[in-house]
Short mmCIF file of C-alpha atoms in Angstrom, two decimals:
data_model
loop_
_atom_site.label_atom_id
_atom_site.label_comp_id
_atom_site.label_asym_id
_atom_site.label_seq_id
_atom_site.Cartn_x
_atom_site.Cartn_y
_atom_site.Cartn_z
CA LYS A 1 187.40 284.54 129.89
CA GLN A 2 185.69 283.96 133.71
CA LEU A 3 182.85 285.87 132.74
CA LYS A 4 182.07 284.66 129.26
CA GLN A 5 182.94 281.25 129.37
CA GLU A 6 182.47 280.22 133.09
CA GLU A 7 179.75 282.09 134.52
CA ARG A 8 178.17 282.95 131.04
CA ARG A 9 177.50 286.32 131.56
CA ARG A 10 177.18 289.52 129.59
CA ILE A 11 180.39 291.71 128.66
CA ALA A 12 178.68 294.51 130.13
CA ASP A 13 179.12 292.91 133.59
CA TYR A 14 182.60 293.13 133.51
CA THR A 15 182.58 296.83 134.75
CA ALA A 16 181.17 295.25 137.94
CA THR A 17 184.36 293.60 138.99
CA ARG A 18 186.47 296.08 137.56
CA PRO A 19 185.49 299.32 137.97
CA ALA A 20 187.76 301.19 136.28
CA ALA A 21 187.13 299.28 133.20
CA VAL A 22 184.74 301.26 130.67
CA TYR A 23 181.87 299.64 128.64
CA THR A 24 180.63 301.23 125.73
CA PRO A 25 177.44 299.24 124.03
CA GLY A 26 177.60 298.75 120.34
CA SER A 27 180.65 299.28 118.24
CA ALA A 28 179.97 303.24 117.51
CA GLY A 29 181.53 304.31 121.12
CA ILE A 30 184.76 301.71 120.86
CA TRP A 31 187.11 303.95 118.26
CA ASN A 32 186.84 306.91 120.73
CA ILE A 33 188.86 304.96 123.22
CA PRO A 34 192.55 306.73 122.20
CA CYS A 35 195.01 303.83 121.41
CA ASP A 36 198.20 303.25 119.53
CA ILE A 37 196.94 300.23 117.43
CA ALA A 38 193.12 299.23 116.60
CA LEU A 39 192.25 296.03 115.25
CA PRO A 40 188.61 295.57 113.82
CA CYS A 41 187.93 292.33 113.54
CA ALA A 42 184.10 291.71 114.03
CA THR A 43 181.60 292.55 111.33
CA GLN A 44 182.33 293.88 107.73
CA ASN A 45 182.08 298.04 107.75
CA GLU A 46 182.07 298.28 111.42
CA LEU A 47 185.40 301.12 111.14
CA ASP A 48 183.78 303.92 109.00
CA MET A 49 184.93 307.50 108.59
CA GLN A 50 183.49 308.93 111.80
CA GLY A 51 185.61 305.77 113.81
CA ALA A 52 188.63 306.53 111.73
CA ARG A 53 188.39 310.22 112.63
CA ALA A 54 188.10 309.21 115.99
CA LEU A 55 191.10 306.99 116.27
CA VAL A 56 193.18 309.50 114.38
CA GLU A 57 192.05 312.06 117.11
CA GLY A 58 193.19 309.51 119.35
CA GLY A 59 196.57 309.16 118.79
CA CYS A 60 196.21 305.82 116.83
CA ILE A 61 199.34 305.07 114.70
CA ALA A 62 198.11 301.48 113.30
CA VAL A 63 195.14 299.38 111.96
CA ALA A 64 195.20 295.85 110.83
CA GLU A 65 191.78 293.99 109.71
CA GLY A 66 191.33 290.91 111.42
CA ALA A 67 188.35 289.65 109.34
CA ASN A 68 186.90 290.13 105.79
CA MET A 69 186.61 294.26 105.16
CA PRO A 70 185.94 295.54 108.34
CA VAL A 71 186.98 298.45 107.39
CA THR A 72 185.23 300.72 104.86
CA LEU A 73 186.99 301.68 101.91
CA ASP A 74 186.41 305.59 102.59
CA ALA A 75 188.09 304.62 106.03
CA THR A 76 191.07 302.86 104.81
CA ARG A 77 191.77 305.47 102.58
CA TYR A 78 191.56 308.25 104.97
CA LEU A 79 193.45 306.56 107.68
CA GLN A 80 196.18 306.02 104.84
CA ARG A 81 196.10 309.43 103.93
CA GLN A 82 196.73 310.48 107.98
CA GLY A 83 199.67 308.36 108.11
CA VAL A 84 198.29 305.36 109.90
CA LEU A 85 199.86 302.05 109.12
CA PHE A 86 197.09 300.34 107.80
CA VAL A 87 197.34 296.29 107.01
CA PRO A 88 194.56 294.93 105.16
CA GLY A 89 192.31 291.60 106.03
CA LYS A 90 193.78 289.59 103.20
CA SER A 91 197.03 289.68 104.73
CA ALA A 92 196.46 290.44 108.54
CA ASN A 93 193.68 287.89 108.83
CA ALA A 94 195.42 285.55 107.24
CA GLY A 95 196.72 283.81 110.25
CA GLY A 96 193.08 281.81 110.74
CA VAL A 97 193.45 280.64 107.21
CA ALA A 98 197.31 279.49 107.85
CA VAL A 99 196.42 277.28 110.84
CA SER A 100 193.45 275.66 109.45
CA ALA A 101 195.87 274.62 106.99
CA LEU A 102 198.45 273.48 109.27
CA GLU A 103 195.77 271.47 111.16
CA MET A 104 194.96 269.80 107.83
CA SER A 105 198.48 269.20 107.47
CA GLN A 106 198.79 267.40 110.77
CA ASN A 107 195.78 265.20 110.02
CA SER A 108 197.33 264.13 106.78
CA LEU A 109 200.45 263.02 108.09
CA ARG A 110 198.94 262.05 111.31
CA LEU A 111 201.27 263.75 113.17
CA PRO A 112 200.48 266.00 116.09
CA TRP A 113 202.20 268.98 116.65
CA THR A 114 203.06 271.04 119.66
CA PHE A 115 201.80 274.30 120.75
CA GLU A 116 205.29 275.69 119.82
CA GLU A 117 205.69 273.84 116.75
CA VAL A 118 202.83 275.28 115.41
CA ASP A 119 203.17 278.74 116.73
CA SER A 120 206.53 278.92 115.01
CA ARG A 121 205.40 277.59 111.64
CA LEU A 122 202.64 280.23 111.92
CA GLN A 123 205.01 283.12 112.50
CA SER A 124 207.05 282.18 109.67
CA ILE A 125 203.90 281.97 107.38
CA MET A 126 203.21 285.53 108.43
CA THR A 127 206.62 286.87 108.61
CA GLY A 128 206.67 285.55 104.79
CA ILE A 129 203.19 287.17 103.98
CA PHE A 130 204.41 290.55 105.44
CA HIS A 131 207.62 290.70 103.52
CA ARG A 132 206.02 289.52 100.19
CA ILE A 133 203.35 292.44 100.74
CA ASP A 134 206.19 294.83 101.68
CA GLU A 135 208.40 294.01 98.83
CA THR A 136 205.65 294.09 96.28
CA ALA A 137 204.32 297.44 97.67
CA ALA A 138 207.87 298.72 96.89
CA ARG A 139 208.55 296.91 93.89
CA TYR A 140 205.28 298.91 92.11
CA GLY A 141 206.37 302.21 93.58
CA HIS A 142 204.00 302.35 96.91
CA PRO A 143 206.53 302.04 99.73
CA GLY A 144 204.44 301.07 102.78
CA ASP A 145 201.55 300.93 101.24
CA TYR A 146 200.16 297.07 102.44
CA VAL A 147 196.78 297.46 100.88
CA VAL A 148 198.60 298.11 97.11
CA GLY A 149 200.97 295.58 98.05
CA ALA A 150 198.64 292.68 99.26
CA ASN A 151 196.58 293.49 96.08
CA ILE A 152 199.19 293.02 93.86
CA ALA A 153 200.63 290.24 95.62
CA GLY A 154 197.54 288.34 95.84
CA PHE A 155 196.75 288.71 92.10
CA GLU A 156 200.23 287.70 91.22
CA LYS A 157 200.05 284.68 93.03
CA ILE A 158 196.78 283.55 91.41
CA ALA A 159 197.76 284.58 88.06
CA ASP A 160 201.06 282.67 88.66
CA ALA A 161 199.16 279.59 89.75
CA MET A 162 196.48 279.92 86.49
CA MET A 163 199.70 280.20 84.27
CA SER A 164 201.48 276.83 85.76
CA GLN A 165 198.56 275.03 84.72
CA GLY A 166 198.11 276.47 81.46
CA ILE A 167 194.64 278.16 82.30
CA VAL A 168 196.36 281.61 80.93
#
């Protein structure tokens, strides 16, 4: 925070103050760092097959998208086949949209909420999303497949809204 926001310096400069840190320019090498959980969050298609293979080889057990489609379809399928828990952005990244909706609610009600209240509401929303995609995946014969669960749950939500409005 100090380096970027206060001193307005480059992330590469971090290694000068933390000699044990490793800086890898670009996104190509980042997935070669062994980790338990990977959170691709920057740009579309930033995690491709090469990166997915590197994550699996490095022992990664879970990948959650934190942006719109940062993992390629091939990489997603590969990670799933390798038994890596994969949560797509339409569910894992829903927190940002949810916080925006909470902010609009506060503004509409003209009531300030504390950080704890917003955080509590967000946790409730995200827990609900997880349970919905988990239960949906299981109901359609794909337990633990959160891509299937998120896709079907999203479709059901839209279809229900359209039917309630008499569109379908």
